[in-house]
C-alpha cells in the first residue's frame, strides 16, 4: 500500500506540525528514533512513522511497548496513546487531530489522572479569576491530599518548624525516576496568631504575588514557589528547596562556621535592602523564618505581615504582632512600624549569628529577660541614660521596662562574638568588634539612630573576612542605585 507522505505537495499547515508531533509520540512509546547511520540496514523502516504504518497493516499484530513493565504503565493507556499517535501520522492531513484535541486525549489517560501532580504541566493560574488569586505564572495547583502525600502525611519526621501562621515540612515530589526536594508550608490557626480564613487567604495571595509577580521575583535569597493549595480553610504553598535547616536551629551548631554566618548575614542584609528599596516592610523577621540552603545561602520563606507598595496597609489589629524576640520594643508603645523596625529585627538576627544565641520560649523561666537576645546584648555592653526620651498617651510596656532596667551604665562596645567562633578559622578580632558595633546600632533604642539596610550592607562589605573571601561570601545579586536588582556581583 503506497501512502502519501505529509508535505509532499508542498502545502505546509498546522497539520504538518501534528504529523511531526505524532512521530515524536511514536518514538516515545515505542523507543524508536530515525537514525541516518542505520538507513542501509533498516531501509524505509528507519522512518518511525513508516514502521508504525507497517506494524498496523499486519493483522493480529499490535505495536510493541517495552515500557509495559513500568510501574505506571496501564494497558488501556498503551492502546489509546497508540491510536492517538497513528491519527497524528495519518496520510490524509484532514483526518489528523488538532493539537488541542491531542492535549485533551492525553489528559484522559489513566496515568495522567492518577499522577497529575507529576505529569500535568505547570499552568498559569489566577488570570481567569477564582478565589481572588493574584496573577501568577508557572505554578501548579495541588489539592491538600497531594500536599500531605509530599510530606508523608505531615509527619513529625518531616517537620521543620513553625511559621508565624502555620507549619513547615520537608517534602518530596516523585517525577518518574527523579525525586524533587521541596518544602511545604501550610496555614493553621494557632495561639494568639489565630485569624479569619479570609485574612489567611489574603496572606497566601500576597506571598504568591511577591514571589511570582513583583520586582523581587527570582531573587536568590527568596524561596522559589512552584505550587499552591487554595481550598476552603486549607491553604498551602510548595517551594523548590532542599534546606539544611532553619537559621534558628543552625545558629547554635558548632559546625555552622564563622564564614558561613557572615555569608548569611550579608546576603540577608542585601535582601532586606532590596525590600526597602521597593517600599516594602517585612515586619516579621526572625531566624525561624529563614531557611539555609545547601550553599549556606539564606532563603526567606514567610511573609505574613508584608506591607507596602501594592501589598496593602498595616491592620490596626496587627500593630503589635511580629516574631517573638525580634520585635522593636517601641512597637508596643507607638505601633509605629517603619523600615527601622525591620533593621531592629535584623540586628537581633545578627547578634544571634555572632553570639550563638536565639530567643527560646521554652527558656523564659530559666533565662528571664536575658532570653531576649537584644536585652542580653544591652546588658553586656550597657546603654547610656536616655534623658530626652518620653512616650506619651500609651502605657509603658513590660518589655520597655525590662530595657530601662538595664541601660543605666555607659555604652561600652566590646566583641560579643561567641568564644568558640573567635577560635574559628577565618575569624578576625577587628571584624568581631566592628560587627558587634553594627549589630548594636541596629538594636539602638532610638529608630533614628539605627542605620538603613543600605548602610548595613556597606558596613558588612568592609569586614576583613568579606574582602578576603568575596567569592564565597558576596551574594549573587546586588541592588542597583535605581533600586532594581542587577546580576553579576563579584
Coordinates of C-alpha atoms in Angstrom, one line a residue:
X1 CA 0.0 0.0 0.0
X2 CA 1.5 3.3 -1.1
X3 CA 1.0 6.2 1.3
X4 CA 1.4 9.9 0.6
X5 CA 3.9 11.5 2.9
X6 CA 3.0 14.7 4.7
X7 CA 4.2 17.7 2.9
X8 CA 5.0 16.1 -0.5
X9 CA 2.6 18.5 -2.2
X10 CA 4.4 21.5 -0.5
X11 CA 1.3 22.5 1.5
X12 CA 2.5 23.2 5.0
X13 CA -0.1 23.7 7.7
X14 CA -0.7 23.2 11.4
X15 CA -1.4 19.6 10.5
X16 CA 2.2 19.2 9.3
X17 CA 3.3 20.0 12.9
X18 CA 0.7 17.5 14.2
X19 CA 2.4 14.9 11.9
X20 CA 5.8 15.7 13.3
X21 CA 4.4 15.5 16.8
X22 CA 2.9 12.1 16.0
X23 CA 6.4 10.8 15.0
X24 CA 7.8 12.1 18.3
X25 CA 4.9 10.4 20.2
X26 CA 5.5 7.1 18.4
X27 CA 9.2 7.4 19.3
X28 CA 8.4 8.0 22.9
X29 CA 6.1 5.0 23.3
X30 CA 8.0 2.6 21.0
X31 CA 11.5 3.6 21.9
X32 CA 12.4 4.3 18.3
X33 CA 14.2 7.2 16.5
X34 CA 15.2 8.0 12.9
X35 CA 18.9 7.3 12.5
X36 CA 20.8 8.2 9.3
X37 CA 23.5 5.7 10.2
X38 CA 21.0 2.8 10.0
X39 CA 19.4 3.9 6.7
X40 CA 21.1 1.0 4.8
X41 CA 20.2 -1.6 7.5
X42 CA 16.6 -0.6 8.1
X43 CA 15.6 0.9 4.8
X44 CA 12.3 2.7 4.8
X45 CA 11.5 1.2 8.2
X46 CA 14.1 3.7 9.6
X47 CA 11.4 6.3 9.4
X48 CA 9.4 5.8 12.6
X49 CA 6.0 6.6 11.0
X50 CA 6.6 4.1 8.1
X51 CA 7.5 1.4 10.7
X52 CA 4.3 2.2 12.5
X53 CA 2.2 2.1 9.3
X54 CA 3.6 -1.3 8.5
X55 CA 3.0 -2.7 12.0
X56 CA -0.6 -1.6 11.9
X57 CA -1.2 -3.1 8.5
X58 CA -0.3 -6.6 9.7
X59 CA -3.4 -8.3 11.1
X60 CA -3.4 -9.5 14.7
X61 CA -0.2 -7.6 15.4
X62 CA -0.2 -4.5 17.7
X63 CA 2.7 -2.0 18.2
X64 CA 5.1 -3.4 20.8
X65 CA 5.8 -1.5 24.0
X66 CA 8.9 -2.5 26.0
X67 CA 7.8 0.0 28.7
X68 CA 4.7 -2.1 29.7
X69 CA 6.6 -3.4 32.8
X70 CA 6.9 0.2 34.1
X71 CA 5.0 0.7 37.4
X72 CA 2.9 3.5 35.9
X73 CA 2.0 1.7 32.7
X74 CA -1.6 0.9 32.0
X75 CA -2.5 -1.5 29.2
X76 CA -5.5 0.7 28.2
X77 CA -3.3 3.7 28.1
X78 CA -1.0 1.8 25.7
X79 CA -3.8 1.2 23.2
X80 CA -5.2 4.8 23.5
X81 CA -1.9 6.5 23.1
X82 CA -1.0 4.3 20.1
X83 CA -4.4 5.2 18.5
X84 CA -3.7 8.9 19.0
X85 CA -0.2 8.7 17.6
X86 CA -1.5 6.9 14.5
X87 CA -4.1 9.5 14.0
X88 CA -1.4 12.2 14.1
X89 CA 0.6 10.5 11.3
X90 CA -2.4 9.8 9.1
X91 CA -1.6 10.2 5.4
X92 CA -4.6 12.5 5.0
X93 CA -4.0 15.8 6.9
X94 CA -7.7 16.4 7.2
X95 CA -8.0 13.2 9.4
X96 CA -5.3 14.3 11.8
X97 CA -6.4 15.9 15.1
X98 CA -5.6 19.4 16.1
X99 CA -3.1 19.9 19.0
X100 CA -6.0 21.0 21.3
X101 CA -7.6 17.6 20.7
X102 CA -4.3 15.8 21.2
X103 CA -3.9 17.5 24.6
X104 CA -7.5 16.6 25.6
X105 CA -6.8 12.9 24.7
X106 CA -3.6 12.8 26.6
X107 CA -5.3 14.3 29.7
X108 CA -7.7 11.4 29.6
X109 CA -5.0 8.7 30.1
X110 CA -5.2 6.9 33.4
X111 CA -1.6 7.7 34.2
X112 CA -2.3 11.4 33.8
X113 CA -5.3 11.3 36.1
X114 CA -3.6 9.3 38.8
X115 CA -0.3 11.2 38.8
X116 CA -1.5 14.6 37.8
X117 CA 0.9 16.4 40.2
X118 CA 3.8 14.8 38.4
X119 CA 2.6 14.6 34.8
X120 CA 0.5 17.7 34.2
X121 CA 2.5 20.7 33.0
X122 CA 2.7 23.9 35.1
X123 CA -0.1 26.1 34.2
X124 CA -0.9 29.7 34.6
X125 CA -3.3 30.4 37.5
X126 CA -5.4 33.3 38.6
X127 CA -5.7 35.2 35.4
X128 CA -9.2 34.0 34.9
X129 CA -10.2 34.7 38.4
X130 CA -11.4 32.4 41.1
X131 CA -10.8 32.8 44.8
X132 CA -9.3 36.2 44.3
X133 CA -6.0 34.7 43.3
X134 CA -3.5 37.2 42.0
X135 CA -2.0 36.7 38.6
X136 CA 0.8 34.1 38.8
X137 CA 2.7 32.0 36.2
X138 CA 4.3 28.6 36.1
X139 CA 2.5 27.3 39.2
X140 CA 0.8 24.0 39.9
X141 CA -2.4 23.9 41.8
X142 CA -2.4 21.0 44.2
X143 CA -5.1 19.6 46.5
X144 CA -4.5 19.3 50.2
X145 CA -4.2 15.5 50.0
X146 CA -1.4 15.8 47.5
X147 CA 0.5 18.2 49.8
X148 CA 0.1 15.6 52.5
X149 CA 1.5 12.9 50.3
X150 CA 4.6 15.0 49.6
X151 CA 5.3 15.2 53.3
X152 CA 4.4 11.7 54.5
X153 CA 1.1 12.9 55.9
X154 CA 2.7 16.0 57.5
X155 CA 4.7 13.6 59.8
X156 CA 6.9 14.7 62.7
X157 CA 10.0 13.3 60.9
X158 CA 9.5 15.9 58.1
X159 CA 8.5 18.8 60.4
X160 CA 10.9 21.7 60.1
X161 CA 9.4 24.3 62.2
X162 CA 6.6 26.9 62.7
X163 CA 5.9 29.9 60.5
X164 CA 4.0 32.8 62.0
X165 CA 0.6 31.4 60.9
X166 CA 1.4 27.8 60.3
X167 CA 3.8 24.9 60.0
X168 CA 6.6 24.0 57.5
X169 CA 7.6 20.5 56.4
X170 CA 10.2 18.8 54.2
X171 CA 8.7 17.0 51.2
X172 CA 9.5 15.0 48.1
X173 CA 7.8 15.0 44.7
X174 CA 8.3 11.9 42.7
X175 CA 8.8 12.8 39.0
X176 CA 9.2 9.5 37.2
X177 CA 12.6 8.2 38.2
X178 CA 13.6 11.5 39.7
X179 CA 12.8 12.9 43.1
X180 CA 12.4 16.7 43.7
X181 CA 13.1 18.0 47.2
X182 CA 10.6 20.6 48.3
X183 CA 9.4 22.5 51.3
X184 CA 5.7 22.6 52.1
X185 CA 4.1 25.4 54.2
X186 CA 0.5 25.0 55.4
X187 CA -1.6 27.6 57.2
X188 CA -3.1 26.6 60.6
X189 CA -4.7 28.6 63.4
X190 CA -2.5 28.6 66.4
X191 CA -2.4 30.6 69.7
X192 CA -2.5 34.4 69.6
X193 CA -2.0 34.3 65.8
X194 CA -5.4 32.7 65.1
X195 CA -7.0 34.6 62.4
X196 CA -10.0 34.6 60.0
X197 CA -9.8 32.4 56.9
X198 CA -10.2 35.4 54.5
X199 CA -7.2 37.0 56.1
X200 CA -5.2 33.9 55.7
X201 CA -6.1 33.6 52.0
X202 CA -5.1 37.3 51.6
X203 CA -1.7 36.4 53.1
X204 CA -1.3 33.5 50.7
X205 CA -2.3 35.7 47.9
X206 CA 0.3 38.3 48.8
X207 CA 3.0 35.8 49.0
X208 CA 2.2 34.4 45.6
X209 CA 2.2 37.9 44.2
X210 CA 5.6 38.7 45.9
X211 CA 7.3 35.6 44.6
X212 CA 5.9 35.5 41.1
X213 CA 4.8 39.0 40.0
X214 CA 6.9 41.6 41.7
X215 CA 10.3 43.2 41.3
X216 CA 11.7 40.6 43.7
X217 CA 10.8 37.6 41.6
X218 CA 13.8 35.4 41.2
X219 CA 15.8 36.9 43.9
X220 CA 18.3 34.3 45.0
X221 CA 17.5 34.8 48.7
X222 CA 13.8 34.2 48.3
X223 CA 12.3 30.8 48.1
X224 CA 11.2 29.6 44.6
X225 CA 7.5 29.0 44.6
X226 CA 6.3 26.1 42.4
X227 CA 2.8 25.4 43.6
X228 CA -0.1 26.2 45.9
X229 CA -3.2 24.9 47.5
X230 CA -6.2 27.1 48.0
X231 CA -9.1 25.0 49.3
X232 CA -11.7 26.2 51.8
X233 CA -9.8 26.8 55.1
X234 CA -6.9 24.6 53.8
X235 CA -4.1 26.6 52.4
X236 CA -0.6 25.7 51.5
X237 CA 2.5 26.6 49.3
X238 CA 5.2 24.4 47.8
X239 CA 8.7 25.7 47.4
X240 CA 11.5 24.2 45.4
X241 CA 14.2 23.9 48.1
X242 CA 16.4 21.3 49.8
X243 CA 17.2 23.1 53.1
X244 CA 19.9 22.3 55.7
X245 CA 17.5 23.7 58.3
X246 CA 16.1 27.0 59.7
X247 CA 18.6 29.6 60.8
X248 CA 17.1 29.4 64.3
X249 CA 18.2 25.8 64.6
X250 CA 21.6 26.2 62.9
X251 CA 22.7 29.2 65.0
X252 CA 23.6 27.0 67.9
X253 CA 25.6 24.5 65.9
X254 CA 29.3 24.4 66.3
X255 CA 29.8 23.3 62.6
X256 CA 28.0 26.4 61.4
X257 CA 31.2 28.3 60.7
X258 CA 32.1 31.9 61.0
X259 CA 32.5 32.2 57.3
X260 CA 29.0 30.7 56.7
X261 CA 27.5 33.1 59.4
X262 CA 28.9 36.1 57.6
X263 CA 27.7 34.9 54.3
X264 CA 24.1 34.5 55.8
X265 CA 24.3 38.0 57.4
X266 CA 25.4 39.8 54.2
X267 CA 23.0 38.0 51.8
X268 CA 20.1 38.6 54.2
X269 CA 21.0 42.2 54.6
X270 CA 21.1 42.6 50.8
X271 CA 17.6 41.1 50.5
X272 CA 16.2 43.5 53.1
X273 CA 17.9 46.4 51.4
X274 CA 16.1 45.3 48.2
X275 CA 12.7 45.0 50.0
X276 CA 13.1 48.5 51.5
X277 CA 14.2 50.0 48.1
X278 CA 10.8 48.8 46.8
X279 CA 9.0 50.4 49.7
X280 CA 8.1 47.1 51.4
X281 CA 8.2 46.3 55.1
X282 CA 8.6 42.7 56.2
X283 CA 7.6 43.2 59.9
X284 CA 8.0 39.6 61.0
X285 CA 11.7 39.0 60.6
X286 CA 13.1 36.2 62.7
X287 CA 15.7 33.4 62.5
X288 CA 12.9 30.9 62.3
X289 CA 11.6 32.4 59.1
X290 CA 14.9 31.9 57.2
X291 CA 15.9 28.6 55.6
X292 CA 19.6 27.9 54.9
X293 CA 20.2 26.1 51.7
X294 CA 22.9 23.6 50.8
X295 CA 25.2 26.5 49.7
X296 CA 24.7 28.3 53.1
X297 CA 22.6 31.0 51.5
X298 CA 19.6 32.3 53.5
X299 CA 16.1 31.8 51.9
X300 CA 13.3 33.9 53.3
X301 CA 10.1 31.9 53.2
X302 CA 7.5 33.6 55.4
X303 CA 5.8 36.9 54.6
X304 CA 2.6 37.0 56.7
X305 CA 2.8 40.7 57.6
X306 CA 4.3 42.2 54.4
X307 CA 3.0 45.7 53.7
X308 CA 4.0 48.4 51.3
X309 CA 3.7 49.3 47.6
X310 CA 1.0 47.0 46.1
X311 CA 0.6 44.9 49.3
X312 CA -1.9 46.8 51.4
X313 CA -1.5 48.7 54.7
X314 CA -0.9 47.7 58.3
X315 CA -4.0 46.4 60.0
X316 CA -4.8 48.0 63.4
X317 CA -5.2 44.6 64.8
X318 CA -1.6 43.7 63.9
X319 CA 0.2 46.8 65.1
X320 CA 1.8 44.9 68.0
X321 CA 2.3 41.5 66.3
X322 CA 5.5 40.1 64.9
X323 CA 8.1 37.4 65.7
X324 CA 8.6 36.9 69.4
X325 CA 12.1 38.0 70.4
X326 CA 12.6 40.2 67.3
X327 CA 10.0 43.0 67.9
X328 CA 11.2 46.5 68.3
X329 CA 10.1 47.5 71.9
X330 CA 8.7 50.8 70.6
X331 CA 6.1 48.9 68.6
X332 CA 4.1 48.0 71.7
X333 CA 4.2 51.7 72.7
X334 CA 3.6 53.5 69.5
X335 CA 2.6 51.0 66.8
X336 CA 4.9 52.9 64.5
X337 CA 6.2 50.4 62.0
X338 CA 8.9 51.5 59.7
X339 CA 11.9 50.2 57.8
X340 CA 13.9 50.8 61.1
X341 CA 11.7 48.2 62.8
X342 CA 13.0 45.7 60.2
X343 CA 16.5 47.0 60.9
X344 CA 16.0 46.3 64.6
X345 CA 14.9 42.7 63.9
X346 CA 17.9 42.2 61.6
X347 CA 20.1 43.4 64.4
X348 CA 18.7 40.7 66.6
X349 CA 19.4 38.1 63.9
X350 CA 22.9 39.4 63.5
X351 CA 23.5 39.3 67.3
X352 CA 22.3 35.7 67.3
X353 CA 24.6 34.8 64.4
X354 CA 27.8 36.1 66.1
X355 CA 26.9 35.3 69.7
X356 CA 25.2 31.9 69.1
X357 CA 22.1 32.9 70.9
X358 CA 18.4 32.6 70.0
X359 CA 15.2 33.6 71.7
X360 CA 13.6 30.4 73.0
X361 CA 10.1 30.4 74.5
X362 CA 11.0 27.2 76.4
X363 CA 13.8 29.0 78.3
X364 CA 11.8 32.0 79.5
X365 CA 11.8 30.9 83.2
X366 CA 15.4 29.8 83.1
X367 CA 16.8 33.0 81.4
X368 CA 14.2 35.6 82.3
X369 CA 14.6 38.8 80.3
X370 CA 18.0 37.7 79.1
X371 CA 16.2 35.3 76.9
X372 CA 15.7 38.3 74.6
X373 CA 19.0 38.5 72.6
X374 CA 18.9 42.3 72.3
X375 CA 18.4 42.7 76.1
X376 CA 21.3 40.3 76.8
X377 CA 23.4 42.4 74.4
X378 CA 22.3 45.7 76.0
X379 CA 23.2 44.2 79.4
X380 CA 26.6 43.0 78.1
X381 CA 27.5 46.4 76.6
X382 CA 25.4 48.7 78.7
X383 CA 23.3 51.6 77.4
X384 CA 23.5 55.4 78.1
X385 CA 20.8 57.0 80.1
X386 CA 18.1 58.4 77.9
X387 CA 17.5 62.0 79.1
X388 CA 15.1 63.2 76.4
X389 CA 13.1 60.1 75.6
X390 CA 9.5 60.3 76.5
X391 CA 6.5 58.3 75.4
X392 CA 3.0 59.9 76.0
X393 CA -0.5 58.6 75.7
X394 CA 0.3 54.9 75.8
X395 CA 1.4 53.0 78.9
X396 CA 4.9 51.7 79.1
X397 CA 5.2 48.0 78.1
X398 CA 6.7 45.3 80.3
X399 CA 9.4 44.8 77.6
X400 CA 10.3 48.5 77.6
X401 CA 10.6 48.4 81.4
X402 CA 13.0 45.5 81.1
X403 CA 15.1 47.6 78.8
X404 CA 15.2 50.7 81.1
X405 CA 16.3 48.5 84.0
X406 CA 19.5 47.5 82.1
X407 CA 20.5 50.8 80.4
X408 CA 21.9 52.8 83.2
X409 CA 25.7 52.3 82.6
X410 CA 27.7 54.0 79.8
X411 CA 27.9 52.2 76.5
X412 CA 31.0 50.1 76.2
X413 CA 31.3 48.3 72.9
X414 CA 33.2 45.0 73.1
X415 CA 33.1 42.0 70.8
X416 CA 30.0 39.8 71.6
X417 CA 31.3 37.1 69.3
X418 CA 31.0 33.7 71.0
X419 CA 34.3 32.3 72.2
X420 CA 34.0 29.2 70.1
X421 CA 33.8 31.4 67.0
X422 CA 36.7 33.6 68.0
X423 CA 38.9 30.5 67.7
X424 CA 37.5 29.6 64.3
X425 CA 39.3 29.6 61.1
X426 CA 39.0 33.0 59.2
X427 CA 38.0 34.9 62.3
X428 CA 39.5 38.4 62.6
X429 CA 39.4 40.1 66.0
X430 CA 38.8 43.5 64.3
X431 CA 35.8 42.1 62.5
X432 CA 34.4 40.9 65.8
X433 CA 34.4 44.4 67.2
X434 CA 33.1 46.0 64.1
X435 CA 30.2 43.6 63.5
X436 CA 29.2 43.9 67.2
X437 CA 29.1 47.7 66.8
X438 CA 26.9 47.3 63.7
X439 CA 24.6 44.9 65.5
X440 CA 24.3 47.3 68.5
X441 CA 23.5 50.2 66.2
X442 CA 20.7 48.2 64.6
X443 CA 19.1 47.5 68.0
X444 CA 19.5 51.0 69.3
X445 CA 16.6 52.3 71.4
X446 CA 16.1 55.2 69.0
X447 CA 15.0 54.3 65.5
X448 CA 16.6 57.4 64.1
X449 CA 20.0 56.2 65.4
X450 CA 19.7 52.9 63.6
X451 CA 21.4 52.6 60.2
X452 CA 19.5 51.9 57.0
X453 CA 19.8 48.5 55.4
X454 CA 21.9 50.1 52.7
X455 CA 24.4 51.2 55.3
X456 CA 24.3 47.8 57.0
X457 CA 25.3 46.2 53.7
X458 CA 28.1 48.7 53.2
X459 CA 29.5 48.0 56.7
X460 CA 29.4 44.3 56.3
X461 CA 31.2 44.6 53.0
X462 CA 34.1 46.3 54.8
X463 CA 34.7 43.4 57.1
X464 CA 38.1 41.8 56.5
X465 CA 36.6 38.3 56.1
X466 CA 34.3 39.6 53.3
X467 CA 37.2 41.2 51.4
X468 CA 39.3 38.1 51.7
X469 CA 36.6 35.6 50.8
X470 CA 34.4 37.6 48.4
X471 CA 34.0 34.7 46.1
X472 CA 32.2 32.8 48.8
X473 CA 30.6 35.5 50.9
X474 CA 29.3 38.1 48.5
X475 CA 25.8 37.5 47.3
X476 CA 24.9 36.6 43.7
X477 CA 22.8 39.7 43.3
X478 CA 23.1 43.3 44.4
X479 CA 20.9 46.3 44.4
X480 CA 21.5 48.9 41.8
X481 CA 21.3 52.6 42.6
X482 CA 18.0 52.8 40.9
X483 CA 16.5 50.3 43.4
X484 CA 16.4 47.4 40.9
X485 CA 18.2 44.1 41.1
X486 CA 21.2 43.5 38.9
X487 CA 23.2 40.4 38.5
X488 CA 26.9 39.9 38.3
X489 CA 28.3 41.0 41.6
X490 CA 31.9 39.8 42.0

